[in-house]
Short mmCIF file of C-alpha atoms in Angstrom, two decimals:
data_model
loop_
_atom_site.label_atom_id
_atom_site.label_comp_id
_atom_site.label_asym_id
_atom_site.label_seq_id
_atom_site.Cartn_x
_atom_site.Cartn_y
_atom_site.Cartn_z
CA MET V 1 0.00 0.00 0.00
CA PRO V 2 1.58 3.34 -1.00
CA SER V 3 1.88 6.42 1.17
CA PRO V 4 -0.84 9.05 0.55
CA ASP V 5 1.91 11.35 -0.71
CA ALA V 6 3.60 8.71 -2.88
CA PRO V 7 4.19 9.86 -6.45
CA VAL V 8 1.58 8.82 -8.97
CA ALA V 9 2.96 6.45 -11.61
CA ASP V 10 3.69 8.12 -14.91
CA PRO V 11 1.34 6.71 -17.53
CA VAL V 12 3.36 6.97 -20.75
CA ARG V 13 7.07 7.76 -20.53
CA PRO V 14 8.96 7.28 -17.27
CA THR V 15 10.84 10.61 -17.46
CA PRO V 16 10.96 12.21 -13.97
CA TRP V 17 8.30 14.92 -14.27
CA HIS V 18 6.26 13.63 -17.19
CA GLY V 19 2.52 13.53 -16.62
CA GLN V 20 2.77 15.33 -13.30
CA ALA V 21 0.97 18.57 -14.24
CA PRO V 22 -2.57 17.20 -13.65
CA VAL V 23 -1.40 15.61 -10.37
CA VAL V 24 0.12 18.87 -9.12
CA ALA V 25 -3.06 20.70 -10.16
CA VAL V 26 -5.41 18.39 -8.22
CA VAL V 27 -3.07 18.43 -5.19
CA ALA V 28 -3.22 22.27 -5.28
CA VAL V 29 -7.03 22.34 -5.49
CA GLY V 30 -7.29 19.75 -2.69
CA GLY V 31 -4.77 21.65 -0.58
CA GLY V 32 -6.80 24.86 -0.94
CA ILE V 33 -9.98 23.02 0.15
CA GLY V 34 -8.22 21.35 3.10
CA ALA V 35 -6.56 24.56 4.33
CA GLY V 36 -9.89 26.42 3.95
CA ALA V 37 -11.67 23.74 5.99
CA ARG V 38 -9.05 23.99 8.76
CA TYR V 39 -9.42 27.79 8.77
CA ALA V 40 -13.21 27.38 9.01
CA ALA V 41 -12.76 25.07 12.01
CA ALA V 42 -10.47 27.64 13.67
CA LEU V 43 -13.10 30.38 13.16
CA LEU V 44 -15.97 28.17 14.37
CA TRP V 45 -14.15 26.87 17.43
CA PRO V 46 -11.53 29.39 18.52
CA THR V 47 -9.11 28.06 21.15
CA GLY V 48 -10.69 28.85 24.51
CA THR V 49 -9.26 30.15 27.74
CA THR V 50 -7.95 26.74 28.79
CA GLY V 51 -5.10 27.24 26.33
CA PHE V 52 -5.28 23.65 25.13
CA PRO V 53 -5.46 23.83 21.31
CA TRP V 54 -8.52 21.60 21.01
CA THR V 55 -9.42 22.68 17.47
CA THR V 56 -6.01 21.78 15.99
CA PHE V 57 -6.06 18.60 18.09
CA TRP V 58 -9.39 17.47 16.63
CA VAL V 59 -8.55 18.59 13.09
CA ASN V 60 -5.44 16.40 13.18
CA VAL V 61 -7.14 13.42 14.82
CA VAL V 62 -10.14 13.51 12.46
CA GLY V 63 -7.83 13.91 9.43
CA CYS V 64 -5.82 10.87 10.56
CA PHE V 65 -8.98 8.81 11.02
CA VAL V 66 -10.27 9.72 7.56
CA ILE V 67 -6.94 8.95 5.85
CA GLY V 68 -6.96 5.50 7.47
CA LEU V 69 -10.39 4.76 5.99
CA PHE V 70 -9.60 6.39 2.64
CA MET V 71 -6.30 4.61 1.98
CA VAL V 72 -7.77 1.16 2.66
CA ALA V 73 -10.83 1.99 0.55
CA ILE V 74 -8.86 3.07 -2.53
CA THR V 75 -6.09 0.46 -2.33
CA GLU V 76 -8.06 -2.63 -1.28
CA ARG V 77 -11.63 -1.91 -2.26
CA TRP V 78 -11.98 0.33 -5.27
CA THR V 79 -9.87 0.82 -8.36
CA ALA V 80 -9.75 4.59 -8.08
CA HIS V 81 -8.81 7.01 -10.84
CA ARG V 82 -5.12 7.94 -10.62
CA LEU V 83 -5.95 11.49 -9.51
CA VAL V 84 -8.21 10.50 -6.59
CA ARG V 85 -5.42 9.74 -4.09
CA PRO V 86 -3.38 12.90 -4.85
CA PHE V 87 -6.52 15.05 -4.74
CA PHE V 88 -8.02 13.75 -1.51
CA GLY V 89 -5.13 12.09 0.36
CA THR V 90 -2.26 14.44 -0.50
CA GLY V 91 -4.32 17.57 -1.15
CA VAL V 92 -7.47 17.76 0.98
CA LEU V 93 -6.35 15.72 4.02
CA GLY V 94 -2.75 16.93 3.81
CA GLY V 95 -3.94 20.53 3.61
CA PHE V 96 -6.47 20.00 6.41
CA THR V 97 -4.09 18.48 8.96
CA THR V 98 -1.03 20.40 10.10
CA PHE V 99 2.25 19.63 11.78
CA SER V 100 3.68 23.17 11.89
CA THR V 101 0.79 24.67 13.90
CA TYR V 102 1.02 21.69 16.27
CA ALA V 103 4.75 22.37 16.84
CA VAL V 104 4.27 26.14 17.28
CA ASP V 105 1.36 25.55 19.71
CA ILE V 106 3.62 23.37 21.90
CA GLN V 107 6.32 26.06 21.87
CA ARG V 108 3.72 28.77 22.69
CA LEU V 109 2.37 26.82 25.69
CA ILE V 110 5.91 26.32 27.03
CA GLU V 111 6.66 30.03 26.46
CA GLU V 112 3.47 31.01 28.33
CA GLY V 113 4.68 29.12 31.40
CA ARG V 114 2.49 26.06 30.87
CA PRO V 115 4.99 23.34 29.98
CA ALA V 116 2.76 20.60 31.44
CA THR V 117 -0.10 21.56 29.12
CA GLY V 118 2.36 21.77 26.22
CA LEU V 119 3.74 18.30 26.84
CA ALA V 120 0.24 16.90 27.41
CA TYR V 121 -0.82 18.38 24.05
CA LEU V 122 2.32 16.97 22.38
CA ALA V 123 1.71 13.44 23.67
CA ALA V 124 -2.10 13.48 23.37
CA THR V 125 -2.04 14.53 19.70
CA LEU V 126 0.58 11.93 18.81
CA LEU V 127 -1.21 9.10 20.63
CA ALA V 128 -4.71 10.07 19.43
CA ALA V 129 -3.57 10.55 15.82
CA LEU V 130 -1.76 7.21 15.66
CA THR V 131 -4.66 5.44 17.41
CA ALA V 132 -7.16 7.06 15.02
CA VAL V 133 -5.30 6.03 11.85
CA ARG V 134 -4.80 2.47 13.15
CA LEU V 135 -8.41 2.11 14.28
CA ALA V 136 -9.72 3.44 10.95
CA ALA V 137 -7.43 1.25 8.83
CA THR V 138 -8.15 -1.97 10.76
CA THR V 139 -11.90 -1.27 10.78
CA ALA V 140 -11.89 -0.59 7.04
CA GLU V 141 -9.81 -3.72 6.35
CA ARG V 142 -12.29 -5.81 8.36
CA VAL V 143 -15.22 -4.38 6.38
CA VAL V 144 -13.41 -4.99 3.07
CA ARG V 145 -12.69 -8.62 3.99
CA THR V 146 -16.17 -9.50 5.21
CA SER V 147 -18.19 -8.00 2.35
CA PRO V 148 -18.10 -8.96 -1.35
CA ALA V 149 -15.93 -6.66 -3.45
CA PRO V 150 -17.71 -4.58 -6.11
CA ARG V 151 -16.33 -3.97 -9.61
CA ARG V 152 -13.60 -6.55 -9.16
CA GLU V 153 -13.07 -10.28 -9.36
CA LYS V 154 -12.81 -11.98 -6.00
CA GLY V 155 -9.29 -12.42 -4.72
CA LYS V 156 -7.79 -10.16 -7.34
CA ARG V 157 -5.87 -7.13 -6.14
CA SER V 158 -5.46 -4.00 -8.21
CA SER V 159 -1.90 -3.17 -7.19
CA MET A 1 -9.83 38.50 1.67
CA ASN A 2 -8.78 36.31 4.61
CA TRP A 3 -10.28 33.22 2.97
CA VAL A 4 -8.53 33.97 -0.32
CA LEU A 5 -5.17 34.22 1.48
CA VAL A 6 -5.63 30.93 3.35
CA ILE A 7 -6.85 29.02 0.29
CA LEU A 8 -4.11 30.51 -1.92
CA GLY A 9 -1.49 29.51 0.67
CA GLY A 10 -2.94 26.00 0.81
CA MET A 11 -2.85 25.78 -2.98
CA ILE A 12 0.89 26.48 -2.87
CA GLY A 13 1.78 24.47 0.24
CA ALA A 14 0.19 21.13 -0.70
CA PRO A 15 1.85 20.79 -4.14
CA LEU A 16 5.15 21.87 -2.56
CA ARG A 17 4.83 18.89 -0.20
CA TYR A 18 3.98 16.57 -3.08
CA LEU A 19 6.94 17.77 -5.19
CA THR A 20 9.35 17.65 -2.23
CA ASP A 21 8.26 14.09 -1.45
CA ARG A 22 8.65 13.11 -5.09
CA ALA A 23 12.13 14.66 -5.32
CA VAL A 24 13.25 12.92 -2.11
CA ARG A 25 11.88 9.55 -3.24
CA SER A 26 13.62 9.78 -6.62
CA ARG A 27 16.97 10.21 -4.84
CA HIS A 28 16.64 7.97 -1.77
CA ASP A 29 15.20 4.48 -1.88
CA THR A 30 14.52 3.92 1.83
CA ASP A 31 11.53 2.85 3.93
CA PHE A 32 11.91 5.88 6.17
CA PRO A 33 9.51 8.66 5.06
CA TRP A 34 12.19 11.33 4.61
CA GLY A 35 9.97 13.47 2.34
CA THR A 36 7.25 13.97 4.97
CA PHE A 37 9.89 14.37 7.67
CA ALA A 38 11.55 17.13 5.61
CA VAL A 39 8.36 19.11 4.90
CA ASN A 40 7.19 18.86 8.52
CA ALA A 41 10.53 20.11 9.86
CA GLY A 42 10.89 22.74 7.10
CA GLY A 43 7.33 24.01 7.52
CA SER A 44 7.77 24.20 11.30
CA PHE A 45 10.92 26.28 10.76
CA VAL A 46 9.07 28.70 8.44
CA LEU A 47 6.13 28.99 10.85
CA GLY A 48 8.52 29.56 13.78
CA THR A 49 10.27 32.33 11.83
CA LEU A 50 6.92 33.85 10.83
CA THR A 51 5.65 33.74 14.44
CA GLY A 52 8.82 35.56 15.52
CA ALA A 53 8.35 38.12 12.74
CA VAL A 54 4.73 38.77 13.79
CA THR A 55 5.80 39.19 17.44
CA ALA A 56 8.50 41.66 16.35
CA GLY A 57 5.97 43.57 14.23
CA ALA A 58 7.77 42.72 11.00
CA ALA A 59 4.84 40.70 9.55
CA ASP A 60 1.11 41.46 9.60
CA SER A 61 -1.95 39.26 9.99
CA HIS A 62 -2.41 38.95 6.22
CA LEU A 63 1.04 37.44 5.79
CA GLN A 64 0.30 35.14 8.74
CA LEU A 65 -2.87 33.87 7.03
CA LEU A 66 -1.16 33.39 3.65
CA LEU A 67 2.12 31.84 4.83
CA GLY A 68 1.18 30.47 8.26
CA THR A 69 -2.39 29.15 8.13
CA GLY A 70 -2.36 28.50 4.38
CA LEU A 71 1.12 27.62 3.12
CA CYS A 72 2.78 26.12 6.22
CA GLY A 73 -0.48 24.45 7.27
CA ALA A 74 -0.79 22.67 3.92
CA LEU A 75 2.95 22.09 3.44
CA THR A 76 3.08 20.16 6.71
CA THR A 77 0.84 17.19 7.41
CA TYR A 78 -0.24 15.07 10.33
CA SER A 79 -2.38 12.65 8.32
CA THR A 80 0.39 11.44 5.98
CA PHE A 81 2.83 11.40 8.89
CA SER A 82 0.59 9.15 10.99
CA TYR A 83 -0.35 6.94 8.04
CA GLU A 84 3.30 6.39 7.09
CA THR A 85 4.11 5.62 10.74
CA LEU A 86 1.31 3.05 10.79
CA ARG A 87 2.58 1.48 7.56
CA LEU A 88 6.08 1.13 9.01
CA ALA A 89 4.72 -0.50 12.18
CA GLN A 90 2.43 -2.87 10.26
CA GLY A 91 5.25 -3.78 7.89
CA GLY A 92 7.34 -5.01 10.80
CA ALA A 93 9.60 -1.95 11.00
CA ARG A 94 8.54 -1.09 14.55
CA PHE A 95 11.81 0.62 15.36
CA LEU A 96 11.57 2.86 12.26
CA ALA A 97 7.95 3.68 13.14
CA ALA A 98 8.88 4.75 16.67
CA ALA A 99 11.95 6.60 15.35
CA ASN A 100 9.79 8.44 12.81
CA ALA A 101 7.30 9.56 15.49
CA VAL A 102 9.97 10.69 17.96
CA ALA A 103 12.25 12.28 15.35
CA SER A 104 9.40 14.13 13.59
CA VAL A 105 8.10 15.70 16.80
CA THR A 106 11.61 16.54 18.04
CA ALA A 107 12.67 17.99 14.68
CA GLY A 108 9.41 19.95 14.31
CA LEU A 109 9.67 21.50 17.76
CA GLY A 110 13.41 22.13 17.34
CA ALA A 111 12.77 23.78 13.97
CA VAL A 112 10.23 26.16 15.59
CA TYR A 113 12.86 27.26 18.13
CA VAL A 114 15.50 27.73 15.42
CA GLY A 115 12.99 29.74 13.37
CA LEU A 116 12.18 31.96 16.36
CA ALA A 117 15.91 32.51 16.99
CA VAL A 118 16.40 33.49 13.33
CA ALA A 119 13.46 35.92 13.56
CA ARG A 120 14.89 37.45 16.76
CA ALA A 121 18.29 37.88 15.10
CA LEU A 122 16.72 39.50 12.03
CA TRP A 123 14.04 41.76 13.50
CA SER A 124 14.94 42.76 17.04
#
């Protein structure tokens, strides 16, 4: 199973950047949608007085859960168009979730004299994100195995 | 205006991550997700520098939305990071998975501090 950010195979000639323009375009559109959705979440649920960055926490955890479901669905269930993974996995979910804001939030909490909250946020995000992606992937794999596959012969894998 | 800046930043940041990952993969054939590691550390450095610039009054809220919320937010990723960590663990590379998690968080946080120090040196 490839990484969500893995390069899309070049369809015709295997020169390094051939056929990448449509991929870069859909990643850009997806990234704009994902970043916009994260900004919307920040406006809807501004970080409260507790100082714990709950909105970024949930954005990252939800994004990790969705990518777990999505990657199993497109690699083991459906034969997706070659632009689906870059658009949704690399673009939308990659643009939605953020590592830089997470890192700056930890630094800010430490700077504000709340190192315990900062470290709790550091550990909680990491644990919740990894748990979410694992839970989503194993759940999706179980569903894929126990139900008949559509649009594909039984036992045949697409990649 | 604010929305345009965030979306525009996201439309630059996400393809930058894709192209960085592709460039790294074409040069290094390893199981360790160096591409995602690089964008997460690099984006954290840029956001740290930007945060320092805003504190020093050298950058305004518009630049923060374009470069911080939009570009750095989309350039860096938690979803791909966690998915790649899961893949390493499930593939039997438990040590690499743990190393990726610890190294990414350490490098990201370290990059923020380096970025802040650079901003302080430049604008104070």
